[in-house]
Amino acid sequence: METISTLIDEIFDIKVKDIKKLDGDINYSNLKYALKDHNGKRFVLKIYPDHDELLLAEEESRIFNEIGKSLSFKVPHTIATSGGSLFFDHEMGRAKLQYYIEADLMSDVKKTPEMLTSLGEVTGEFILKMRQIHSPIFASRKLFWDAQNAVKSFYKVKYITNPAKRKLAIYFFDKFRTQILPIQHELRHTIIHGDLNDRNILIKDGKVEGLLDLGDSSFTPCMYEIATAMSYAMMSMENPFEEFFPLLAAYHKVSPLQRREVELMAAAITTKLCISVCNSSEKRFLKEGSEYDLVSEKPAWALLEKWIATNPAFITNQFLKATGFATEDTKSKRDLLLETRKQVAGNSLGLSYKEPIYMKSSAFQYMFDAEGNRYLDICNNIPHVGHCHPLISQAISAQASELNTNTRYLYDGFTDYAEKLLSYFPPQLNKIFMVNSGSAATDLALRMSRTHTDRNKVAILEYGYHGNSTLGIEVSSYKFDGKGGSGAGSTVIKLPFPSEFGGAFDSSDQYVQDAIARIKSSMEEGEKPCAFIGEMISGCGGQIPLAPGYMKALNQFLQENGILTIADEVQTGFGRLGSWFWAYEMHDFIPDIVILGKPMANGHPMGAVVTTSEIAARFSNGMEFFSSFGGNPVSCVVASTVLNIIEEEKLQENAKVVGSAFKQKLIALQTKHECIVDVRGEGLFLGIEFQTSAGEPDSKTTSIVKDKLKEQFILIGTDGPFVNVVKLKPPMCFDLNNVDEFIEKLDNILSAI
Ligand code: PMP
């Protein structure tokens, strides 16, 4: 300390009274001291033992000294020696002396809108000044913190141990890859500060007094300066998509952004957040994290989680509004779409809701309309692992740009997927046929059954739905008994639905006996069916489970009589029921044929028939089975990815845990609201049935509930023969907060009816 005082006196003629050692700067391994002279004037002394860092420290001092002269706020000024040099020798390395800026760190004060305005103005002024600076040293840096180099951080997602969080980071990195990267080189570039976090911002009297530290400066798109400031500021905001306004607006006033830059702002901010969480995860994994490395980790994740649950069009519109750019008139666009659709499509192509929703995008368990609203999706079971799961999008894109052809060639995807999927079945179900829809799977399963048995008739369940093909409708009571249908045809034996709740009989056994009697009666007329087809929980029937014991007993009769059992797992399969991967497992029997669809490839059109080698062999009667698209390389890779994600993100387990909490909360609601007469289903495949006080099916309440929930931005389905059942079948990443949001809204709606 003695030597420092002497040195400072010698070089600067400053009489040091007090010296205190401080922590070094964030980006350097320097030594740092706070000095005070006899007049109470304060200084900061920095000593750099590392030669490489010295180069940057010298550049920082040069730039700060140069721009500091004409800025309306302060930056650290390095005091030159009498010889005009900014640095001098110290026994520990090269050193510099700076004036201390009397102010508080922004991290130590309560943030106000005025402070944000001030930060916006200062950032704007700073960037305008930096555009006049020439610095080959900073320009040559390739920092991973710099958003333009986000690609450097992609690999670090592997350090994020929580799969749901990893998915979030990959999702937002994808936005960088697809939205920014292709045009990044066209954006306006300059040297930026690069790290406007609240420990580099000084506050005095509620306003920004100065900025510190060029340790993250580099030559990069200018918009990353404000994007970085926004990312840190928004992390500490309760309502980030409202509270950011003063910051961005003030920046834009001083240093106007281009419309394109504003449109990319969301992707730029989330990219910075992703770099940050990846860095924290890596540091945590390598056990290297300093307090500073990890300080932003929690708020960065929290902001990303808010981000994914907010409509991207809303966020961008907020940024456009803050910068005075016009937003799109989506209302008239929606009206035009509706009008055109009426002209080009037949009326039988239905739309949900009286005021149909113009959807623009979706992510995970959320859907986003053009007007900026976010819907919680409890209706769509096809995006099984979540809407726009980044690994699904990547799989589609990667395989589509590699090879897409048909099953007449050998390729890896088909066999990889076939083996993987078949491993989810018992050994006797060991042959797979791939098609493009549940309907095509139904059709094929029935054709196989007919070929196998040389018989035609099919035993079906009341309310069942199995597809939109001619054969599909023939076996779907939901359709032929519904509006526009002409009743059961001569090729089906319709069996009463074995419901435990409000059905024709009291016990499962009675249903079985009745079913057997009907099939026998047909047999006596010389019309033995080739197969029975049914869902274990009837989706279109209103989420009604088959009575326990029914399938096992019926299957035994069917087996004894050479009638095949087809389990329709189009809705119930792939772990949705939580406790079982396939719904037939809950009934303790093995079907002869299983049909698959909807969730199989998360919305990429794909269906399949899984059966025994015996049935497959009989079907191979000389007529080739070929489907132009069925089992194509892209479909197979996507379907494989679905299985991987189910495992990786433990989605079956999630369906079990979240589904059972969901059901419990619905049952609790039932005790409060008389109109709920039944809560049923398994995992994330649930139903709520409504009844009037007179005991009649209450389609009116059901329809009000659906419309009111839509007004509150929740999507559900309604179904059942009397359309008095609310169907709940969200993407499998649905969480407990989502459950609470639904329960609260439904409770309020029912209380108000
Ligand atoms: N089976 C069941 C149980 C279904 O719910 C559906 C579709 N709703 C199908 C088959 C037909 O599937 P797709 O619409 O893919 O043809």
PDB file of N, CA, C and O in Angstrom, residues 41-85:
ATOM      1  N   LYS A  41     -11.215  13.599  -2.494  1.00  0.00           N
ATOM      2  CA  LYS A  41     -11.466  13.232  -3.901  1.00  0.00           C
ATOM      3  C   LYS A  41     -11.114  11.750  -4.091  1.00  0.00           C
ATOM      4  O   LYS A  41     -10.099  11.285  -3.576  1.00  0.00           O
ATOM      5  N   ARG A  42     -11.983  11.065  -4.843  1.00  0.00           N
ATOM      6  CA  ARG A  42     -11.759   9.617  -4.954  1.00  0.00           C
ATOM      7  C   ARG A  42     -11.232   9.212  -6.347  1.00  0.00           C
ATOM      8  O   ARG A  42     -11.595   9.809  -7.361  1.00  0.00           O
ATOM      9  N   PHE A  43     -10.478   8.133  -6.352  1.00  0.00           N
ATOM     10  CA  PHE A  43      -9.877   7.597  -7.589  1.00  0.00           C
ATOM     11  C   PHE A  43      -9.968   6.070  -7.566  1.00  0.00           C
ATOM     12  O   PHE A  43     -10.167   5.484  -6.503  1.00  0.00           O
ATOM     13  N   VAL A  44      -9.793   5.495  -8.752  1.00  0.00           N
ATOM     14  CA  VAL A  44      -9.714   4.031  -8.824  1.00  0.00           C
ATOM     15  C   VAL A  44      -8.401   3.671  -9.506  1.00  0.00           C
ATOM     16  O   VAL A  44      -8.080   4.232 -10.572  1.00  0.00           O
ATOM     17  N   LEU A  45      -7.673   2.771  -8.884  1.00  0.00           N
ATOM     18  CA  LEU A  45      -6.416   2.324  -9.471  1.00  0.00           C
ATOM     19  C   LEU A  45      -6.597   0.875  -9.928  1.00  0.00           C
ATOM     20  O   LEU A  45      -7.108   0.039  -9.177  1.00  0.00           O
ATOM     21  N   LYS A  46      -6.222   0.625 -11.176  1.00  0.00           N
ATOM     22  CA  LYS A  46      -6.333  -0.750 -11.687  1.00  0.00           C
ATOM     23  C   LYS A  46      -4.974  -1.218 -12.172  1.00  0.00           C
ATOM     24  O   LYS A  46      -4.297  -0.486 -12.904  1.00  0.00           O
ATOM     25  N   ILE A  47      -4.600  -2.430 -11.787  1.00  0.00           N
ATOM     26  CA  ILE A  47      -3.300  -2.978 -12.202  1.00  0.00           C
ATOM     27  C   ILE A  47      -3.558  -4.283 -12.962  1.00  0.00           C
ATOM     28  O   ILE A  47      -4.324  -5.143 -12.499  1.00  0.00           O
ATOM     29  N   TYR A  48      -2.922  -4.393 -14.132  1.00  0.00           N
ATOM     30  CA  TYR A  48      -3.173  -5.553 -15.002  1.00  0.00           C
ATOM     31  C   TYR A  48      -1.942  -6.432 -15.100  1.00  0.00           C
ATOM     32  O   TYR A  48      -0.987  -6.097 -15.803  1.00  0.00           O
ATOM     33  N   PRO A  49      -1.955  -7.600 -14.407  1.00  0.00           N
ATOM     34  CA  PRO A  49      -0.796  -8.492 -14.517  1.00  0.00           C
ATOM     35  C   PRO A  49      -0.804  -9.253 -15.844  1.00  0.00           C
ATOM     36  O   PRO A  49       0.236  -9.704 -16.310  1.00  0.00           O
ATOM     37  N   ASP A  50      -1.963  -9.393 -16.474  1.00  0.00           N
ATOM     38  CA  ASP A  50      -2.081 -10.211 -17.681  1.00  0.00           C
ATOM     39  C   ASP A  50      -1.878  -9.338 -18.916  1.00  0.00           C
ATOM     40  O   ASP A  50      -2.613  -8.380 -19.155  1.00  0.00           O
ATOM     41  N   HIS A  51      -0.896  -9.709 -19.716  1.00  0.00           N
ATOM     42  CA  HIS A  51      -0.535  -8.859 -20.853  1.00  0.00           C
ATOM     43  C   HIS A  51      -1.657  -8.773 -21.905  1.00  0.00           C
ATOM     44  O   HIS A  51      -1.909  -7.712 -22.467  1.00  0.00           O
ATOM     45  N   ASP A  52      -2.352  -9.916 -22.137  1.00  0.00           N
ATOM     46  CA  ASP A  52      -3.422  -9.915 -23.146  1.00  0.00           C
ATOM     47  C   ASP A  52      -4.546  -8.974 -22.736  1.00  0.00           C
ATOM     48  O   ASP A  52      -5.116  -8.259 -23.562  1.00  0.00           O
ATOM     49  N   GLU A  53      -4.869  -9.014 -21.451  1.00  0.00           N
ATOM     50  CA  GLU A  53      -5.952  -8.156 -20.990  1.00  0.00           C
ATOM     51  C   GLU A  53      -5.557  -6.684 -21.067  1.00  0.00           C
ATOM     52  O   GLU A  53      -6.403  -5.815 -21.236  1.00  0.00           O
ATOM     53  N   LEU A  54      -4.262  -6.462 -20.941  1.00  0.00           N
ATOM     54  CA  LEU A  54      -3.766  -5.090 -20.953  1.00  0.00           C
ATOM     55  C   LEU A  54      -4.147  -4.399 -22.267  1.00  0.00           C
ATOM     56  O   LEU A  54      -4.560  -3.247 -22.286  1.00  0.00           O
ATOM     57  N   LEU A  55      -4.037  -5.152 -23.349  1.00  0.00           N
ATOM     58  CA  LEU A  55      -4.364  -4.605 -24.661  1.00  0.00           C
ATOM     59  C   LEU A  55      -5.801  -4.068 -24.679  1.00  0.00           C
ATOM     60  O   LEU A  55      -6.080  -2.975 -25.169  1.00  0.00           O
ATOM     61  N   LEU A  56      -6.690  -4.859 -24.101  1.00  0.00           N
ATOM     62  CA  LEU A  56      -8.100  -4.458 -24.060  1.00  0.00           C
ATOM     63  C   LEU A  56      -8.301  -3.286 -23.104  1.00  0.00           C
ATOM     64  O   LEU A  56      -9.049  -2.353 -23.389  1.00  0.00           O
ATOM     65  N   ALA A  57      -7.611  -3.358 -21.965  1.00  0.00           N
ATOM     66  CA  ALA A  57      -7.756  -2.288 -20.972  1.00  0.00           C
ATOM     67  C   ALA A  57      -7.268  -0.965 -21.557  1.00  0.00           C
ATOM     68  O   ALA A  57      -7.861   0.090 -21.324  1.00  0.00           O
ATOM     69  N   GLU A  58      -6.186  -1.039 -22.336  1.00  0.00           N
ATOM     70  CA  GLU A  58      -5.669   0.184 -22.976  1.00  0.00           C
ATOM     71  C   GLU A  58      -6.678   0.734 -23.981  1.00  0.00           C
ATOM     72  O   GLU A  58      -6.926   1.926 -24.042  1.00  0.00           O
ATOM     73  N   GLU A  59      -7.275  -0.180 -24.729  1.00  0.00           N
ATOM     74  CA  GLU A  59      -8.247   0.236 -25.739  1.00  0.00           C
ATOM     75  C   GLU A  59      -9.474   0.847 -25.054  1.00  0.00           C
ATOM     76  O   GLU A  59     -10.021   1.849 -25.520  1.00  0.00           O
ATOM     77  N   GLU A  60      -9.884   0.225 -23.953  1.00  0.00           N
ATOM     78  CA  GLU A  60     -11.039   0.730 -23.201  1.00  0.00           C
ATOM     79  C   GLU A  60     -10.768   2.165 -22.737  1.00  0.00           C
ATOM     80  O   GLU A  60     -11.588   3.061 -22.906  1.00  0.00           O
ATOM     81  N   SER A  61      -9.556   2.382 -22.164  1.00  0.00           N
ATOM     82  CA  SER A  61      -9.207   3.719 -21.672  1.00  0.00           C
ATOM     83  C   SER A  61      -9.153   4.727 -22.815  1.00  0.00           C
ATOM     84  O   SER A  61      -9.636   5.847 -22.701  1.00  0.00           O
ATOM     85  N   ARG A  62      -8.538   4.303 -23.910  1.00  0.00           N
ATOM     86  CA  ARG A  62      -8.425   5.214 -25.069  1.00  0.00           C
ATOM     87  C   ARG A  62      -9.815   5.664 -25.531  1.00  0.00           C
ATOM     88  O   ARG A  62     -10.074   6.854 -25.712  1.00  0.00           O
ATOM     89  N   ILE A  63     -10.738   4.657 -25.668  1.00  0.00           N
ATOM     90  CA  ILE A  63     -12.068   4.971 -26.193  1.00  0.00           C
ATOM     91  C   ILE A  63     -12.866   5.806 -25.187  1.00  0.00           C
ATOM     92  O   ILE A  63     -13.476   6.814 -25.535  1.00  0.00           O
ATOM     93  N   PHE A  64     -12.854   5.375 -23.925  1.00  0.00           N
ATOM     94  CA  PHE A  64     -13.604   6.129 -22.921  1.00  0.00           C
ATOM     95  C   PHE A  64     -13.092   7.578 -22.853  1.00  0.00           C
ATOM     96  O   PHE A  64     -13.881   8.518 -22.784  1.00  0.00           O
ATOM     97  N   ASN A  65     -11.789   7.753 -22.869  1.00  0.00           N
ATOM     98  CA  ASN A  65     -11.247   9.120 -22.808  1.00  0.00           C
ATOM     99  C   ASN A  65     -11.663   9.938 -24.025  1.00  0.00           C
ATOM    100  O   ASN A  65     -11.971  11.108 -23.922  1.00  0.00           O
ATOM    101  N   GLU A  66     -11.699   9.247 -25.182  1.00  0.00           N
ATOM    102  CA  GLU A  66     -12.020   9.966 -26.417  1.00  0.00           C
ATOM    103  C   GLU A  66     -13.487  10.375 -26.458  1.00  0.00           C
ATOM    104  O   GLU A  66     -13.811  11.519 -26.721  1.00  0.00           O
ATOM    105  N   ILE A  67     -14.363   9.436 -26.147  1.00  0.00           N
ATOM    106  CA  ILE A  67     -15.790   9.777 -26.271  1.00  0.00           C
ATOM    107  C   ILE A  67     -16.288  10.551 -25.047  1.00  0.00           C
ATOM    108  O   ILE A  67     -17.251  11.308 -25.134  1.00  0.00           O
ATOM    109  N   GLY A  68     -15.620  10.366 -23.913  1.00  0.00           N
ATOM    110  CA  GLY A  68     -16.095  10.968 -22.654  1.00  0.00           C
ATOM    111  C   GLY A  68     -16.180  12.476 -22.720  1.00  0.00           C
ATOM    112  O   GLY A  68     -17.012  13.090 -22.070  1.00  0.00           O
ATOM    113  N   LYS A  69     -15.326  13.060 -23.577  1.00  0.00           N
ATOM    114  CA  LYS A  69     -15.279  14.525 -23.655  1.00  0.00           C
ATOM    115  C   LYS A  69     -16.602  15.109 -24.117  1.00  0.00           C
ATOM    116  O   LYS A  69     -16.979  16.193 -23.730  1.00  0.00           O
ATOM    117  N   SER A  70     -17.324  14.366 -24.973  1.00  0.00           N
ATOM    118  CA  SER A  70     -18.512  14.973 -25.572  1.00  0.00           C
ATOM    119  C   SER A  70     -19.802  14.222 -25.238  1.00  0.00           C
ATOM    120  O   SER A  70     -20.779  14.342 -25.948  1.00  0.00           O
ATOM    121  N   LEU A  71     -19.788  13.431 -24.172  1.00  0.00           N
ATOM    122  CA  LEU A  71     -21.028  12.736 -23.792  1.00  0.00           C
ATOM    123  C   LEU A  71     -21.753  13.523 -22.708  1.00  0.00           C
ATOM    124  O   LEU A  71     -21.122  14.204 -21.905  1.00  0.00           O
ATOM    125  N   SER A  72     -23.062  13.377 -22.668  1.00  0.00           N
ATOM    126  CA  SER A  72     -23.818  14.086 -21.630  1.00  0.00           C
ATOM    127  C   SER A  72     -23.839  13.287 -20.325  1.00  0.00           C
ATOM    128  O   SER A  72     -24.455  13.679 -19.365  1.00  0.00           O
ATOM    129  N   PHE A  73     -23.219  12.125 -20.304  1.00  0.00           N
ATOM    130  CA  PHE A  73     -23.123  11.309 -19.085  1.00  0.00           C
ATOM    131  C   PHE A  73     -21.653  10.920 -18.916  1.00  0.00           C
ATOM    132  O   PHE A  73     -20.812  11.231 -19.773  1.00  0.00           O
ATOM    133  N   LYS A  74     -21.348  10.240 -17.814  1.00  0.00           N
ATOM    134  CA  LYS A  74     -19.938   9.978 -17.523  1.00  0.00           C
ATOM    135  C   LYS A  74     -19.498   8.563 -17.900  1.00  0.00           C
ATOM    136  O   LYS A  74     -20.307   7.635 -17.818  1.00  0.00           O
ATOM    137  N   VAL A  75     -18.246   8.457 -18.296  1.00  0.00           N
ATOM    138  CA  VAL A  75     -17.605   7.146 -18.452  1.00  0.00           C
ATOM    139  C   VAL A  75     -16.265   7.279 -17.734  1.00  0.00           C
ATOM    140  O   VAL A  75     -15.767   8.401 -17.568  1.00  0.00           O
ATOM    141  N   PRO A  76     -15.671   6.192 -17.279  1.00  0.00           N
ATOM    142  CA  PRO A  76     -14.434   6.313 -16.505  1.00  0.00           C
ATOM    143  C   PRO A  76     -13.349   7.024 -17.312  1.00  0.00           C
ATOM    144  O   PRO A  76     -13.073   6.665 -18.456  1.00  0.00           O
ATOM    145  N   HIS A  77     -12.775   8.064 -16.712  1.00  0.00           N
ATOM    146  CA  HIS A  77     -11.713   8.816 -17.380  1.00  0.00           C
ATOM    147  C   HIS A  77     -10.366   8.405 -16.791  1.00  0.00           C
ATOM    148  O   HIS A  77     -10.165   8.450 -15.589  1.00  0.00           O
ATOM    149  N   THR A  78      -9.467   7.982 -17.649  1.00  0.00           N
ATOM    150  CA  THR A  78      -8.128   7.594 -17.191  1.00  0.00           C
ATOM    151  C   THR A  78      -7.231   8.827 -17.199  1.00  0.00           C
ATOM    152  O   THR A  78      -7.176   9.564 -18.193  1.00  0.00           O
ATOM    153  N   ILE A  79      -6.529   9.038 -16.071  1.00  0.00           N
ATOM    154  CA  ILE A  79      -5.701  10.231 -15.936  1.00  0.00           C
ATOM    155  C   ILE A  79      -4.330   9.976 -16.580  1.00  0.00           C
ATOM    156  O   ILE A  79      -3.677   8.973 -16.268  1.00  0.00           O
ATOM    157  N   ALA A  80      -3.971  10.847 -17.469  1.00  0.00           N
ATOM    158  CA  ALA A  80      -2.681  10.670 -18.165  1.00  0.00           C
ATOM    159  C   ALA A  80      -1.519  11.084 -17.262  1.00  0.00           C
ATOM    160  O   ALA A  80      -1.661  11.955 -16.403  1.00  0.00           O
ATOM    161  N   THR A  81      -0.402  10.416 -17.442  1.00  0.00           N
ATOM    162  CA  THR A  81       0.819  10.799 -16.720  1.00  0.00           C
ATOM    163  C   THR A  81       1.351  12.097 -17.340  1.00  0.00           C
ATOM    164  O   THR A  81       0.873  12.512 -18.419  1.00  0.00           O
ATOM    165  N   SER A  82       2.333  12.659 -16.709  1.00  0.00           N
ATOM    166  CA  SER A  82       2.862  13.925 -17.248  1.00  0.00           C
ATOM    167  C   SER A  82       3.423  13.715 -18.652  1.00  0.00           C
ATOM    168  O   SER A  82       3.420  14.607 -19.482  1.00  0.00           O
ATOM    169  N   GLY A  83       3.831  12.489 -18.936  1.00  0.00           N
ATOM    170  CA  GLY A  83       4.338  12.185 -20.274  1.00  0.00           C
ATOM    171  C   GLY A  83       3.225  11.895 -21.270  1.00  0.00           C
ATOM    172  O   GLY A  83       3.483  11.534 -22.412  1.00  0.00           O
ATOM    173  N   GLY A  84       1.978  11.997 -20.831  1.00  0.00           N
ATOM    174  CA  GLY A  84       0.851  11.796 -21.731  1.00  0.00           C
ATOM    175  C   GLY A  84       0.414  10.356 -21.861  1.00  0.00           C
ATOM    176  O   GLY A  84      -0.461  10.028 -22.662  1.00  0.00           O
ATOM    177  N   SER A  85       1.005   9.496 -21.063  1.00  0.00           N
ATOM    178  CA  SER A  85       0.648   8.082 -21.194  1.00  0.00           C
ATOM    179  C   SER A  85      -0.500   7.729 -20.238  1.00  0.00           C
ATOM    180  O   SER A  85      -0.591   8.270 -19.136  1.00  0.00           O
TER     181      SER A  85
END
